[in-house]
Amino acid sequence: MATIREIYNVLFDFAPADMKLDWDNVGLACGHFDAEVHKILVALDPMPDVFEEAKARSCELVVTHHPLLFQGVKQVNSDTYAGNCLLYLIENSIAAMNLHTNLDCCPGGVNDVLAAKLGLEHVEILHPMGTDRQGPGVRFADAGKSVRKVAVGGGSCGSEIDAVLAAGCDTFVTADLKYNQFEEAKYRGLNLIDAGHFETENPVCEVLERILREAYPEIPVFRAQKHHDETQFL
């Protein structure tokens, strides 16, 4: 069986750690690099429901897109969300690994997968960097433009509107947009679609599953079934 170190090397060869943004945290948040892995669970978010499912499936490793820890942890106790999660992982011998902004921008990563899901063609990179649910409503601003050139940004990419317009795009699909950004986009001639943070990034889990299954066909790889977008609508 493979060790966590070997699995780490496979995943981070696909999405190198040096492609992450400076503020980000990627890698092995919890676990032993030399531990053997017999089952893996893949999910978008490192949340209690995911960890509970990993325990129920006897998975020794959880691989997610979003990190469990963003900032330095000075105490690990049951009074904090992160502390509770870490305690659960440690007490149940489950390791947690994540690839975040490095997976966003690497070739074949979050944004390439989102573009493919939307059926876009002739895809180009807007900002080259690095070495190389059913149910929710979709918020949008209609600038009256025909859709000819589309920019995509999985997750929170509202800060890129200026760059999207400068690139000559008439439509931008992303998430977590602010109220004023919808108003501004209409008057600047940009069709703006907020398709949801979970919905624009969750498809990349398919990529993580494929990489792991191809590298380790003897290890069962599961997609988290209980985990979903926690945003609810009336």
Coordinates of C-alpha atoms in Angstrom, one line a residue, residues 3-230:
T3 CA 2.2 5.9 2.2
I4 CA 0.8 9.4 2.7
R5 CA 4.1 10.8 1.5
E6 CA 3.8 8.9 -1.8
I7 CA 0.2 10.1 -2.3
Y8 CA 1.3 13.7 -1.4
N9 CA 4.0 13.5 -4.1
V10 CA 1.5 12.3 -6.8
L11 CA -1.0 15.1 -6.0
F12 CA 1.5 17.9 -5.7
D13 CA 3.2 16.8 -8.8
F14 CA -0.1 17.6 -10.6
A15 CA -0.6 20.9 -8.6
P16 CA 2.8 22.0 -7.3
A17 CA 2.8 23.7 -3.9
D18 CA 4.8 26.7 -5.3
M19 CA 1.8 27.6 -7.4
K20 CA -0.2 28.6 -4.4
L21 CA -0.8 32.2 -3.4
D22 CA 1.3 33.6 -0.6
W23 CA -1.6 33.8 1.9
D24 CA -2.7 30.2 1.3
N25 CA -2.1 27.0 3.3
V26 CA -1.7 23.7 1.4
G27 CA -0.3 20.3 2.2
L28 CA -0.7 17.8 5.0
A29 CA -2.6 19.6 7.8
C30 CA -2.7 16.5 10.1
G31 CA -1.2 13.1 10.0
H32 CA 2.0 11.0 9.6
F33 CA 3.8 11.1 6.3
D34 CA 4.9 7.5 6.7
A35 CA 1.5 6.1 7.5
E36 CA 0.0 3.6 5.1
V37 CA -3.2 4.3 3.3
H38 CA -5.8 1.7 2.4
K39 CA -8.8 3.9 1.6
I40 CA -9.2 7.6 0.6
L41 CA -12.1 10.0 0.8
V42 CA -12.2 13.1 -1.5
A43 CA -14.4 16.2 -0.7
L44 CA -14.4 19.9 -1.5
D45 CA -14.4 21.0 2.2
P46 CA -12.7 19.6 5.4
M47 CA -15.8 19.6 7.6
P48 CA -17.1 17.4 10.4
D49 CA -19.5 15.5 8.1
V50 CA -16.7 14.6 5.8
F51 CA -14.5 13.4 8.7
E52 CA -17.4 11.4 10.1
E53 CA -17.9 9.7 6.7
A54 CA -14.2 9.0 6.5
K55 CA -14.4 7.2 9.8
A56 CA -17.5 5.3 8.8
R57 CA -15.7 4.1 5.6
S58 CA -12.5 3.4 7.4
C59 CA -10.5 5.9 5.3
E60 CA -7.1 6.8 6.7
L61 CA -6.8 9.9 4.5
V62 CA -9.1 12.8 3.5
V63 CA -8.1 14.9 0.5
T64 CA -9.9 18.2 0.1
H65 CA -9.6 21.4 -1.9
H66 CA -10.2 23.9 0.9
P67 CA -7.8 23.9 3.9
L68 CA -8.7 23.1 7.4
L69 CA -6.2 25.6 8.7
F70 CA -5.7 29.1 7.3
Q71 CA -3.9 30.8 10.1
G72 CA -1.5 29.7 12.8
V73 CA -3.0 27.5 15.5
K74 CA -1.8 28.3 19.0
Q75 CA -4.1 25.9 20.8
V76 CA -5.8 22.6 19.9
N77 CA -8.9 22.2 22.1
S78 CA -12.6 21.6 21.9
D79 CA -13.5 25.3 22.3
T80 CA -12.8 26.1 18.6
Y81 CA -14.1 24.7 15.3
A82 CA -10.6 23.9 14.0
G83 CA -9.5 22.4 17.3
N84 CA -12.5 20.1 17.4
C85 CA -11.8 19.0 13.8
L86 CA -8.1 18.3 14.6
L87 CA -9.0 16.4 17.7
Y88 CA -11.4 14.2 15.8
L89 CA -8.9 13.5 13.1
I90 CA -6.1 12.7 15.6
E91 CA -8.3 10.6 17.9
N92 CA -9.5 8.5 14.9
S93 CA -6.1 8.3 13.1
I94 CA -7.3 10.1 10.0
A95 CA -5.0 12.3 8.0
A96 CA -6.1 15.5 6.2
M97 CA -4.4 16.9 3.1
N98 CA -5.5 19.7 0.8
L99 CA -4.6 21.4 -2.4
H100 CA -6.1 24.9 -2.7
T101 CA -5.0 27.9 -4.8
N102 CA -2.3 25.6 -6.4
L103 CA -5.2 23.4 -7.6
D104 CA -7.2 26.5 -8.8
C105 CA -4.6 27.6 -11.2
C106 CA -2.6 24.5 -12.3
P107 CA -3.3 23.1 -15.8
G108 CA -6.3 20.8 -15.5
G109 CA -7.3 22.3 -12.2
V110 CA -10.4 24.1 -10.9
N111 CA -10.8 26.7 -13.6
D112 CA -10.0 24.4 -16.5
V113 CA -12.6 21.9 -15.1
L114 CA -15.2 24.7 -14.7
A115 CA -14.6 25.9 -18.3
A116 CA -15.0 22.3 -19.5
K117 CA -18.3 21.9 -17.6
L118 CA -19.6 25.1 -19.2
G119 CA -18.6 23.7 -22.7
L120 CA -16.2 26.6 -23.4
E121 CA -13.7 26.3 -26.2
H122 CA -10.4 27.9 -27.1
V123 CA -9.6 28.4 -23.4
E124 CA -6.7 30.8 -22.5
I125 CA -5.2 31.8 -19.2
L126 CA -6.0 35.3 -18.1
H127 CA -3.2 35.5 -15.5
P128 CA -0.5 33.0 -16.0
M129 CA 1.3 32.2 -12.8
G130 CA 3.4 29.5 -11.3
T131 CA 5.7 27.2 -13.2
D132 CA 3.9 25.9 -15.7
R133 CA -26.6 21.0 -5.8
Q134 CA -29.3 21.0 -7.1
G135 CA -31.5 23.8 -5.8
P136 CA -29.6 27.1 -5.3
G137 CA -30.6 30.1 -7.4
V138 CA -28.0 31.7 -9.6
R139 CA -27.4 35.4 -9.2
F140 CA -26.6 37.4 -12.3
A141 CA -26.4 40.8 -13.9
D142 CA -27.5 41.0 -17.6
A143 CA -25.6 43.6 -19.5
G144 CA -27.4 42.8 -22.7
K145 CA -24.3 41.4 -24.3
S146 CA -24.2 38.4 -26.6
V147 CA -22.0 35.7 -25.0
R148 CA -18.9 35.4 -27.1
K149 CA -16.0 35.4 -24.8
V150 CA -16.3 34.0 -21.3
A151 CA -14.1 34.2 -18.2
V152 CA -14.4 31.7 -15.4
G153 CA -13.1 31.9 -11.8
G154 CA -13.9 29.0 -9.5
G155 CA -14.8 30.4 -6.0
S156 CA -14.3 34.0 -5.0
C157 CA -12.9 35.9 -8.0
G158 CA -14.9 39.1 -8.0
S159 CA -11.7 41.1 -7.6
E160 CA -10.8 40.1 -11.2
I161 CA -13.6 42.0 -13.0
D162 CA -11.2 44.7 -14.2
A163 CA -8.9 42.1 -15.7
V164 CA -11.8 40.2 -17.2
L165 CA -13.0 43.4 -19.0
A166 CA -9.5 44.3 -20.1
A167 CA -9.2 40.8 -21.7
G168 CA -12.3 41.6 -23.8
C169 CA -14.7 39.2 -22.1
D170 CA -18.4 39.9 -22.2
T171 CA -19.3 37.3 -19.6
F172 CA -17.8 36.3 -16.2
V173 CA -18.8 33.2 -14.3
T174 CA -17.5 33.1 -10.7
A175 CA -18.9 33.2 -7.1
D176 CA -19.2 35.2 -3.8
L177 CA -19.9 38.4 -5.7
K178 CA -20.8 41.6 -3.8
Y179 CA -24.0 43.7 -4.4
N180 CA -22.1 46.6 -5.9
Q181 CA -20.3 44.4 -8.3
F182 CA -23.6 43.4 -10.0
E183 CA -24.6 47.1 -10.3
E184 CA -21.2 48.0 -11.7
A185 CA -21.0 45.1 -14.1
K186 CA -24.2 46.0 -15.9
Y187 CA -23.0 49.5 -16.6
R188 CA -19.6 48.4 -17.7
G189 CA -21.1 46.0 -20.2
L190 CA -20.3 42.7 -18.4
N191 CA -22.7 39.8 -18.0
L192 CA -22.0 38.6 -14.5
I193 CA -23.0 35.2 -13.1
D194 CA -22.6 34.1 -9.5
A195 CA -22.9 30.3 -9.8
G196 CA -22.0 29.6 -6.2
H197 CA -18.6 28.8 -4.5
F198 CA -19.4 25.1 -3.9
E199 CA -20.9 24.6 -7.3
T200 CA -18.0 26.2 -9.2
E201 CA -15.3 24.3 -7.3
N202 CA -16.8 20.9 -6.4
P203 CA -16.3 19.5 -10.0
V204 CA -12.5 19.5 -9.4
C205 CA -13.1 16.6 -6.9
E206 CA -13.5 14.4 -10.1
V207 CA -9.9 15.3 -11.0
L208 CA -8.5 14.4 -7.6
E209 CA -10.4 11.1 -7.7
R210 CA -9.0 10.3 -11.2
I211 CA -5.4 11.1 -10.3
L212 CA -5.6 8.9 -7.2
R213 CA -7.3 6.0 -8.9
E214 CA -4.9 6.0 -11.8
A215 CA -1.8 6.2 -9.5
Y216 CA -3.2 3.7 -7.0
P217 CA -5.7 1.3 -8.6
E218 CA -5.5 -1.0 -5.5
I219 CA -6.7 1.7 -3.1
P220 CA -10.5 2.4 -3.0
V221 CA -11.2 6.2 -3.5
F222 CA -14.6 7.5 -2.4
R223 CA -16.3 10.8 -3.0
A224 CA -17.9 12.2 0.1
Q225 CA -21.7 11.6 -0.1
K226 CA -23.0 13.5 2.9
H227 CA -21.1 16.8 2.2
H228 CA -22.9 19.5 0.2
D229 CA -23.3 23.2 -0.1
E230 CA -24.2 24.5 3.4

